[in-house]
C-alpha positions in Angstrom: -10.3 -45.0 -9.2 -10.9 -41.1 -9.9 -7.7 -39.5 -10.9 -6.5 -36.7 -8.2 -6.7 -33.1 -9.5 -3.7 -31.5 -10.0 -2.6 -28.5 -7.7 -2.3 -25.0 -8.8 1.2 -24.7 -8.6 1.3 -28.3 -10.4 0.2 -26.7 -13.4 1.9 -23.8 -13.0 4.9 -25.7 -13.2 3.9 -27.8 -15.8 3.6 -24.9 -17.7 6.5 -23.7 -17.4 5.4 -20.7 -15.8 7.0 -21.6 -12.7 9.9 -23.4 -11.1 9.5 -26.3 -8.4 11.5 -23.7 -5.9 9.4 -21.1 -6.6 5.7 -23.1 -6.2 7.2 -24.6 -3.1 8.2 -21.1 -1.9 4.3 -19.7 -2.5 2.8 -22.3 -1.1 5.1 -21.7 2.3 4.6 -17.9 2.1 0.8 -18.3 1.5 0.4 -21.3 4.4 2.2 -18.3 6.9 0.4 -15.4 5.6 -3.1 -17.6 5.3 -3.8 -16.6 1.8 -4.4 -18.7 -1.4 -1.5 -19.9 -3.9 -2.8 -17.5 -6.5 -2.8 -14.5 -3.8 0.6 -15.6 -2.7 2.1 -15.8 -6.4 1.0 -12.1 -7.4 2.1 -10.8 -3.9 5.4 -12.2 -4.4 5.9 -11.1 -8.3 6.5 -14.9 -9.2 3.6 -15.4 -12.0 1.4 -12.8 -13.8 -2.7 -12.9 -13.0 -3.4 -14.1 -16.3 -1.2 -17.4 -15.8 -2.6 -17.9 -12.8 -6.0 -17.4 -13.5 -6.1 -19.5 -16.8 -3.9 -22.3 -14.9 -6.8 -21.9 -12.2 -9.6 -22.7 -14.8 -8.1 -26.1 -16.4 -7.5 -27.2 -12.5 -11.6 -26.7 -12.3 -12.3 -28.1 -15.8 -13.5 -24.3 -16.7 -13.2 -22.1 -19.8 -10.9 -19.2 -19.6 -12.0 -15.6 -21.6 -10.6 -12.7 -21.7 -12.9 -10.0 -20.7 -13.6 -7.4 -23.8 -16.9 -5.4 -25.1 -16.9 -7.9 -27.8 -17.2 -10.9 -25.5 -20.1 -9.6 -23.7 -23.7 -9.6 -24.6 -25.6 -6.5 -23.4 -28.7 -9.2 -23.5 -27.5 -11.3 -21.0 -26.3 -8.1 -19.5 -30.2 -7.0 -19.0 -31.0 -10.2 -17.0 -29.2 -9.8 -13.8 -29.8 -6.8 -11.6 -26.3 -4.5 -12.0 -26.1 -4.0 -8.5 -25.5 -7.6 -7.9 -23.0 -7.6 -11.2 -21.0 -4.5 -9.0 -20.9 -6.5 -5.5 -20.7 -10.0 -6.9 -18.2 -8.4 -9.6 -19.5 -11.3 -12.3 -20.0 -10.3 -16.0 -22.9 -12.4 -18.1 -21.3 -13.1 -21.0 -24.3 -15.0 -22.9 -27.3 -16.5 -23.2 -28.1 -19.5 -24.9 -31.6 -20.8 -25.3 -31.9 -20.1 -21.5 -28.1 -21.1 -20.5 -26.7 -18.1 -19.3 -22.5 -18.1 -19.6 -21.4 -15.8 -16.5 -17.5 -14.9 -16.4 -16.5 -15.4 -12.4 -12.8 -14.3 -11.0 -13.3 -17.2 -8.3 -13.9 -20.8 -9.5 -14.9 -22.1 -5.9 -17.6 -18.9 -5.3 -20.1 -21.4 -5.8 -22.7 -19.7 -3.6 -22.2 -17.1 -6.5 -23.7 -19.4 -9.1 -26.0 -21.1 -7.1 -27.7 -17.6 -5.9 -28.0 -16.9 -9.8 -29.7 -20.0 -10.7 -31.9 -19.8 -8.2 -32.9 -15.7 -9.1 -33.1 -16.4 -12.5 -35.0 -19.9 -12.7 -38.1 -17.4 -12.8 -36.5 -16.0 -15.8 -36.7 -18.6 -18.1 -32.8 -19.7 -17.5 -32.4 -23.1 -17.5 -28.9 -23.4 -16.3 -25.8 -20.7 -15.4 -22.3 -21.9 -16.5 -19.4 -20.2 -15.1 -16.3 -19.5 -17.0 -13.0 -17.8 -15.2 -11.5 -14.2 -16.4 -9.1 -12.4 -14.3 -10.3 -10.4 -11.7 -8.6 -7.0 -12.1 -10.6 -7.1 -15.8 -14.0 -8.1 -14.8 -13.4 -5.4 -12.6 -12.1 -2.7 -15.2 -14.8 -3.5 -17.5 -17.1 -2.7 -14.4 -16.0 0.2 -13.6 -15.2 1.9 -17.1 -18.4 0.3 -19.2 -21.4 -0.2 -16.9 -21.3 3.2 -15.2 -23.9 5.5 -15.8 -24.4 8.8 -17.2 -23.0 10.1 -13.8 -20.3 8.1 -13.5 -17.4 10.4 -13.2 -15.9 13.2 -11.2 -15.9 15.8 -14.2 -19.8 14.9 -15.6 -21.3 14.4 -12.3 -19.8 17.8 -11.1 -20.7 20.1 -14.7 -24.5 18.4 -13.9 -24.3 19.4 -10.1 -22.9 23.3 -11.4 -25.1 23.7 -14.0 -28.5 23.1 -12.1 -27.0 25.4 -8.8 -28.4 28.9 -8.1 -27.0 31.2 -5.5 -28.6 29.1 -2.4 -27.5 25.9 -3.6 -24.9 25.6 -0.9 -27.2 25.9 2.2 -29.6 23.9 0.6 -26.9 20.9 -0.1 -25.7 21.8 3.6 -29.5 20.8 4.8 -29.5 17.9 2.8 -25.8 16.5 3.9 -27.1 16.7 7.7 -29.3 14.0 6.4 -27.3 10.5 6.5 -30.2 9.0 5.0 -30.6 10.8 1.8 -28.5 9.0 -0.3 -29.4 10.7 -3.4 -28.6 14.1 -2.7 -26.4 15.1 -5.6 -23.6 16.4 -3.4 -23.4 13.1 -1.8 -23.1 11.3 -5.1 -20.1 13.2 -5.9 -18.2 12.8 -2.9 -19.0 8.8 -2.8 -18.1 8.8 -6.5 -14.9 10.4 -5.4 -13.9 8.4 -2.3 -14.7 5.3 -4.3 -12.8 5.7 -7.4 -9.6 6.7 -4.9 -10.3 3.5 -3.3 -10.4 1.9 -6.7 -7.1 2.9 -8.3 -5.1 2.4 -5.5 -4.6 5.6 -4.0 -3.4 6.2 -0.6 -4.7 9.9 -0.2 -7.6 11.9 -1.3 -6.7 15.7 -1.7 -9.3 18.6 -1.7 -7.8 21.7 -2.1 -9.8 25.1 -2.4 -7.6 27.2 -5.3 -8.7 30.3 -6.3 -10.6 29.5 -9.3 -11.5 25.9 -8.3 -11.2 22.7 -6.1 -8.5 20.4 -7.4 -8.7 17.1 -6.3 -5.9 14.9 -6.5 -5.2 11.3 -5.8 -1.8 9.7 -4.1 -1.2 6.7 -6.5 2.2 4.8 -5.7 3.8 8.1 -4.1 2.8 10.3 -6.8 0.0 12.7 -6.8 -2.5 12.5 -9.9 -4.6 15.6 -10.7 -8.2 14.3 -11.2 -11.2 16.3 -12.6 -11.7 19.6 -10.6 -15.0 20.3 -8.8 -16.4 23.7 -9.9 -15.8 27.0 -7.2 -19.3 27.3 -6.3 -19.6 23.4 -4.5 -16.6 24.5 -2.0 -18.9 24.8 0.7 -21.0 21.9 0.0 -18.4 19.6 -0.4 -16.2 20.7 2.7 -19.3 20.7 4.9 -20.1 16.8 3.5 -16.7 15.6 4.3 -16.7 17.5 7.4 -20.3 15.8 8.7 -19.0 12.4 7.6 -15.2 12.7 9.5 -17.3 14.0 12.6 -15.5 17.3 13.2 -17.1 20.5 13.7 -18.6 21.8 10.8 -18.9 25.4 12.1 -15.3 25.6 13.4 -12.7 27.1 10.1 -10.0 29.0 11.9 -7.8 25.7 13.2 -6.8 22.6 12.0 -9.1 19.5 13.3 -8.8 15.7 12.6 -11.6 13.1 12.5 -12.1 9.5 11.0 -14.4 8.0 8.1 -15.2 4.5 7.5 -16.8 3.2 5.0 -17.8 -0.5 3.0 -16.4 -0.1 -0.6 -15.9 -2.8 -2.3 -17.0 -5.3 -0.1 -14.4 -4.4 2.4 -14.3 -1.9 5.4 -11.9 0.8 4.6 -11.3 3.9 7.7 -9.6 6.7 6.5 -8.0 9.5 8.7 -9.2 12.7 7.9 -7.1 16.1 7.8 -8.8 19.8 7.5 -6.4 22.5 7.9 -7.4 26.3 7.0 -5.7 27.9 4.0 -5.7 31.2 2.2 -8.5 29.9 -0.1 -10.5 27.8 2.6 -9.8 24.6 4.0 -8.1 22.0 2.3 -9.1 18.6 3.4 -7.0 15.4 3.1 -8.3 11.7 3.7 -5.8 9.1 4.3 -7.0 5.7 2.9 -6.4 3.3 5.8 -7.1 -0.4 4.3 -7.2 -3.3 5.7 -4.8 -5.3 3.6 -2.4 -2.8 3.4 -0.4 -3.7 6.4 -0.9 -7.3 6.5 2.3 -7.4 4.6 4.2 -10.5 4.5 7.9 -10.1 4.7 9.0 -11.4 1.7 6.6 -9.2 -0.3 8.1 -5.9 0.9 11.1 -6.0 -1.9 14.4 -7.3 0.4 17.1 -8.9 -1.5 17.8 -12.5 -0.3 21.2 -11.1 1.7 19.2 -8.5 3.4 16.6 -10.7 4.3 18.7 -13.3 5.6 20.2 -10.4 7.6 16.7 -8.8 8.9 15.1 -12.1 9.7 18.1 -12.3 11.9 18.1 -9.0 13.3 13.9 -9.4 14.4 14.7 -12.3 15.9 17.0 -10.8 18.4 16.4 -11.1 22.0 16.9 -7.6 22.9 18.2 -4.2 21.3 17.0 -1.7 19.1 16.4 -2.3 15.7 15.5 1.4 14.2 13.8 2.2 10.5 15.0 5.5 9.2 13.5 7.6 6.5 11.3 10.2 5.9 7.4 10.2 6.1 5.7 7.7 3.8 8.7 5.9 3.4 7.2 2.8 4.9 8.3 2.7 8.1 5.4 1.3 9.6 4.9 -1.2 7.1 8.2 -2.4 7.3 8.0 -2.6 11.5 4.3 -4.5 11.3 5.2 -7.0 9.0 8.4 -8.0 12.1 5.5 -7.5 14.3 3.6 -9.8 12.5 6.6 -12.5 12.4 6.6 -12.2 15.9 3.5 -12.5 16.9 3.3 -15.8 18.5 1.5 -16.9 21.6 4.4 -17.2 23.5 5.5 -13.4 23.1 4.0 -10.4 24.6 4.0 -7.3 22.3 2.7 -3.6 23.1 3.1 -0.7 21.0 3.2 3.1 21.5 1.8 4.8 18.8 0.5 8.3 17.6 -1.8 7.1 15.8 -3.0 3.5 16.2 -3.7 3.1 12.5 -4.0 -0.6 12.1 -5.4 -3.4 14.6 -4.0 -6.4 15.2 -4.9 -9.3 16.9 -2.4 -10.2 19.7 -1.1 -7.4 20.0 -1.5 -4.8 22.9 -1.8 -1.5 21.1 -1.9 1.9 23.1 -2.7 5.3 21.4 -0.5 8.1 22.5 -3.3 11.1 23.5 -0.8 14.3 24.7 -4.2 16.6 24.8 -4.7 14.4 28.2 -0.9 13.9 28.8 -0.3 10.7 27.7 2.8 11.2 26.4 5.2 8.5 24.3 7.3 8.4 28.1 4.5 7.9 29.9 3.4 4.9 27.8 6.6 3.6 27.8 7.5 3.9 31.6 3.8 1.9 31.7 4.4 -0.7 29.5 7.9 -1.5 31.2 5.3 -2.8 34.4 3.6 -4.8 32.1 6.5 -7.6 31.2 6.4 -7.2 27.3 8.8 -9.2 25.4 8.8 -6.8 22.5 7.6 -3.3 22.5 6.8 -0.9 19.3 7.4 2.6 20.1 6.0 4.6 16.9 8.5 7.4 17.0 11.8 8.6 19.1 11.3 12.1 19.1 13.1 13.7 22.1 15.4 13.0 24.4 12.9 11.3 26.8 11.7 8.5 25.1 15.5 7.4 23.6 16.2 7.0 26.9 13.3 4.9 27.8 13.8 3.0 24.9 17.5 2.1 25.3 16.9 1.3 29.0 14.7 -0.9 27.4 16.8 -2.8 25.2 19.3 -2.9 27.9 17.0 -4.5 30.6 16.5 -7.7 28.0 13.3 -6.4 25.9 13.3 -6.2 21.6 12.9 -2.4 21.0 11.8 -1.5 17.2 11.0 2.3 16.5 11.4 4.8 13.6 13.9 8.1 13.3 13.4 10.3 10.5 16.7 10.4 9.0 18.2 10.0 5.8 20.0 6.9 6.1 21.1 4.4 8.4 24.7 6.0 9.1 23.4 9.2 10.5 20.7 7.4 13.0 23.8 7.1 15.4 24.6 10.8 15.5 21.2 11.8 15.2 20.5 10.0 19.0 23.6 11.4 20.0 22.3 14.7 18.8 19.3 14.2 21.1 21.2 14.3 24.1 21.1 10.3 24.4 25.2 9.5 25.8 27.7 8.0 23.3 27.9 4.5 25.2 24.4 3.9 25.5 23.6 4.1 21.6 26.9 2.1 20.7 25.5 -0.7 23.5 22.0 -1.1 22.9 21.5 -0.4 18.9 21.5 -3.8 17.2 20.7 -2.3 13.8 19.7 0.4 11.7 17.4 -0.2 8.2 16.9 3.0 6.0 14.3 2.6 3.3 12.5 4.3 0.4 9.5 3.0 -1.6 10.2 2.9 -5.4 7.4 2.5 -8.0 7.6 -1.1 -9.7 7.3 -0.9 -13.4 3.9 -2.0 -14.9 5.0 -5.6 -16.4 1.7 -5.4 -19.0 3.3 -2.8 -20.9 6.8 -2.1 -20.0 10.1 -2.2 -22.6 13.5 -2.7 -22.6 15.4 0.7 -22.5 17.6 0.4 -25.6 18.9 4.0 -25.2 19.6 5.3 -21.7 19.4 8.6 -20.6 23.3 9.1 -19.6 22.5 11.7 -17.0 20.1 8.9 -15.4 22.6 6.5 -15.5 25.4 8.8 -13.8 23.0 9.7 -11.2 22.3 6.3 -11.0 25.7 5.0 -10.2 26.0 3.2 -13.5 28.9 2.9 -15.5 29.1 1.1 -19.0 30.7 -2.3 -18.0 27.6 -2.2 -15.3 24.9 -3.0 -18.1 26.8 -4.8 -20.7 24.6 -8.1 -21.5 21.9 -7.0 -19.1 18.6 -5.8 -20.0 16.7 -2.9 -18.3 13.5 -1.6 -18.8 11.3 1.5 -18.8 7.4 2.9 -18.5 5.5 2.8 -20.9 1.8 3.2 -19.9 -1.3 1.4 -20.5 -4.5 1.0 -18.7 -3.3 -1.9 -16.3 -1.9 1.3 -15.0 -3.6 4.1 -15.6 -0.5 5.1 -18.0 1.9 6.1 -15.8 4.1 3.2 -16.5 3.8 1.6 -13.0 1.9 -0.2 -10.7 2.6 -0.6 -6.8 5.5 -0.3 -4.9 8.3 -1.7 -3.1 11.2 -0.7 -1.0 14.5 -0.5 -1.5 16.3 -1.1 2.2 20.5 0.1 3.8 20.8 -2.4 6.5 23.6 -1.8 9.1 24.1 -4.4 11.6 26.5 -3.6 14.3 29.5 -4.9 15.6 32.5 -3.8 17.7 34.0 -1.9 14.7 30.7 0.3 14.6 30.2 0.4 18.4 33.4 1.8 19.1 32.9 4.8 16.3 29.6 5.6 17.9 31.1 5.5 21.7 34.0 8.1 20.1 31.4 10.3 18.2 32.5 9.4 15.1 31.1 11.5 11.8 28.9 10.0 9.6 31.3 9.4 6.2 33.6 7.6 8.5 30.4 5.5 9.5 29.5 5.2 6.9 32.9 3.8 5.3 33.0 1.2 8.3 29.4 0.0 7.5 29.9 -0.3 3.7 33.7 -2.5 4.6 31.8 -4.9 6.7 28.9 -5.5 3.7 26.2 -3.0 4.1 24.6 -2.4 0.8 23.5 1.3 -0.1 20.0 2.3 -1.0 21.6 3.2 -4.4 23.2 0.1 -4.5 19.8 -1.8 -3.7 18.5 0.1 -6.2 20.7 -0.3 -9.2 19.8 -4.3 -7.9 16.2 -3.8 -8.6 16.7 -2.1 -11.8 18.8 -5.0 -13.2 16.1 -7.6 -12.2 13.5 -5.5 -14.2 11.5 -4.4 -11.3 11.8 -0.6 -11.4 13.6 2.1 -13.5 16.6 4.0 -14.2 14.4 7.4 -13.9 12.2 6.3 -10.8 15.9 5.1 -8.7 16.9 9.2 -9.6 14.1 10.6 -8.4 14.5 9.0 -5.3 18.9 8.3 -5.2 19.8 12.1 -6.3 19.2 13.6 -2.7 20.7 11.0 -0.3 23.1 8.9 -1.8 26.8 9.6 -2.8 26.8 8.1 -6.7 31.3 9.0 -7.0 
């Protein structure tokens, strides 16, 4: 009888790289979010890619490699086309009297290696054996070996400057009204530039006209990163490319306008929202990097604490009342409000959402784009979907007196309200809809409760160390006091090119969840001020963002200087 092949998280455990708890709570997180054990270990921080991917290769009887120049053979190289190496992301390793060795990131892409035997049977290979390497460094090798003279920002832009005369802009202007000409140099460089954004994570694209220059930066975790500038004399050419592709008139530089890109990088279909807004030195254009995956966030992966997520599990699942997310912009918000959506959305439950704009689609989901150029208004949406018997409703933002007030008749008429305020923590969401005009004992009565949030950079685990020596002013700001870290170990950045030395890669939140009760209600019905609030919230359990914080710093995840960059402003550390 043929012995059964062990499961991933079989070996994992087996290894000692995992607990039984911990594989059992993958496996249910990946069989709810329908991705793979591998996916859903790395999403959840549980095992590093390397484990995984080396644990994946004994469950399919391969050979694990780690991915360096030295391992590669430029020979075998030569015999498969690169622009199937780029899409497929496979690396020929070797060839051996005709048996080419390909490293793969997926041992079940079989139609990978079938496809290759089949293209290079006429080659004189006899056979292609596949061994696994992890995916992010097939990918780095990719992109940092195998580009070409052209490959980035700074050489492809000195080439482009050098070769320009004094008509080069209305020339490259002719040639960008050309979607078909995918050579034109200018079009090169702003692929290049979308594509490497895309590539190390970034969430923005910056072009920004200086006087000298065009800086372009990219958003990575929060954090602008300068990139190489584009010289003065491609302004035009690279404004009016952007400006053809987002669909916005080209002609038109006195006022702001907004358009929409999308494009297949990567093997995936990524829109971004696109921004031009005059300045002193011409316009500077932003693209916001809208992917797919990036709100298809699980709960779990989005950083709570087990007590807070006991606590917003029960809070989502609610039958009516306002839950509210405070914080300011790119804080998450969204994220935070999809993911509840996305526990929600069952066949039994009607959901509609307001929002300004629709960023993300989901299926299930009835999602309405707020359009004020036409009138339709946040109100009007809501006084609409009211009529239409929803279950739960999303309303994007409360902005004005109006729409609280539609909201929390909502709540109060038996519907599950969620919406965002921009405040700076959960306390002052009560005063702030009192400031709006909205009467004391209708907030106190229909809030259920309040989450504030931040997103904090996690610290990259390839390269990070313990932090032996403490900045004290960090640690002051921090809340910490000696007693605090005795026999605990925290850590801080290094850098390394798992992420792109900064010393971090990706984020997570760090959440202040108030729940209500009759305590709380009554201080919002008497207009209570926010420190005595506050003081009420924090008696009955409510856990500061600093305090959340200091939480995450002790379990390794993020640092002592990334919690003050974010703590100093909004939290009291006495």
């Amino acid at each position: 009888m043929a012995r059964k092949r062990q499961t991933l998280g079989e070996i994992l455990v087996e290894q000692n790289v995992l607990t039984k708890a911990d594989a059992d709570k993958a496996a249910e997180y990946g069989l709810n979010n329908s991705k793979r054990l591998g996916e859903a270990l790395m999403e959840l921080d549980l095992a590093k890619e390397e484990d995984i991917y080396k644990a994946l290769a004994k469950q399919h009887g391969m050979k694990f490699v780690d991915v360096t120049p030295s391992t590669i053979s430029q020979e075998a190289v030569s015999m498969i086309d690169e622009r199937l190496i780029k899409s497929h992301e496979i690396l020929p390793m070797s060839n051996d009297n005709g048996v080419l060795t390909v490293i793969i990131g997926d041992p079940l892409d079989l139609d990978t290696i079938d496809m290759l035997r089949f293209r290079l049977s006429g080659l004189g290979a006899t056979d292609v054996v596949p061994v696994v390497a992890c995916p992010s460094r097939i990918k780095r090798y990719i992109d940092k070996v195998m580009r070409g003279p052209e490959a980035s920002l700074d050489q492809l832009s000195k080439s482009l400057d050098a070769s320009v005369d004094a008509s080069l802009d209305q020339d490259v202007k002719d040639k960008a009204d050309s979607a078909d000409d995918a050579d034109a140099p200018i079009i090169k460089l702003i692929n290049m530039m979308i594509s490497e954004a895309v590539r190390t994570r970034g969430s923005d694209i910056h072009v920004e006209p200086m006087s000298d220059r065009v800086r372009v930066r990219y958003r990575i975790d929060g954090v602008c990163l300068e990139r190489e500038s584009i010289p003065k004399r491609l302004q035009n050419a690279v404004t009016t490319r952007l400006k053809i592709m987002s669909g916005v008139d080209i002609a038109e530089k006195r006022i702001p306008q907004d358009g929409r890109i999308k494009l297949r990088i990567g093997g995936k279909d990524i829109d971004f929202r696109v921004s031009c807004c005059p300045g002193v030195h011409g316009e500077s254009i932003v693209l916001r990097i809208l992917r797919p995956d990036s709100a298809s966030v699980g709960i779990q992966q989005l950083g709570f604490e087990e007590d807070d997520y006991e606590k917003f599990l029960g809070v989502i699942k609610k039958p009516n009342g306002i839950f509210l997310v405070t914080g300011p912009t790119g804080s998450g918000k969204t994220t935070t409000l999809y993911a509840a959506l996305q526990e929600l959305n069952r066949p039994d439950k009607k959901i509609i959402t307001a929002e300004d704009p629709v960023e993300y689609v989901f299926p299930g989901m009835n999602q309405c784009q707020v359009r004020e150029d036409i009138g339709l208004s946040f109100g009007k949406i809501l006084r609409s979907m009211l009529r239409q018997a929803p279950n739960i409703i999303l309303v994007g933002e409360i902005r004005d007196l109006e729409v609280g007030e539609i909201a929390i008749q909502a709540a109060l008429t038996g519907h599950l309200v969620f919406s965002t305020l921009h405040t700076n923590d959960a306390s002052s969401a009560l005063t702030r809809l009192i400031d709006l005009g909205i009467k004391p004992f209708l907030v106190a009565s229909s809030i259920q409760a309040i989450m504030a949030q931040r997103l904090i950079r996690r610290l990259c685990t390839e390269c990070r160390k313990p932090n032996t020596n403490p900045d004290k002013t960090h640690l002051r700001v921090c809340g910490f006091k000696p007693e605090m870290l005795e026999g605990q170990t925290i850590y801080k950045p290094v850098g390394c090119s798992h992420c792109s030395n900064t010393g971090y890669r990706g984020r997570q939140g760090i959440f202040e969840l108030l729940t209500m009760n009759s305590e709380l209600r009554e201080l919002a019905f008497n207009r209570a001020g926010i420190a005595e609030i506050r003081r009420a919230a924090r008696a009955t359990g409510m856990k500061s963002l600093l305090h959340d914080g200091q939480r995450k710093i002790l379990r390794g995840i993020t640092s002592l200087e990334e919690l003050s960059r974010l703590a100093q402003a909004e939290v009291d550390v006495n």
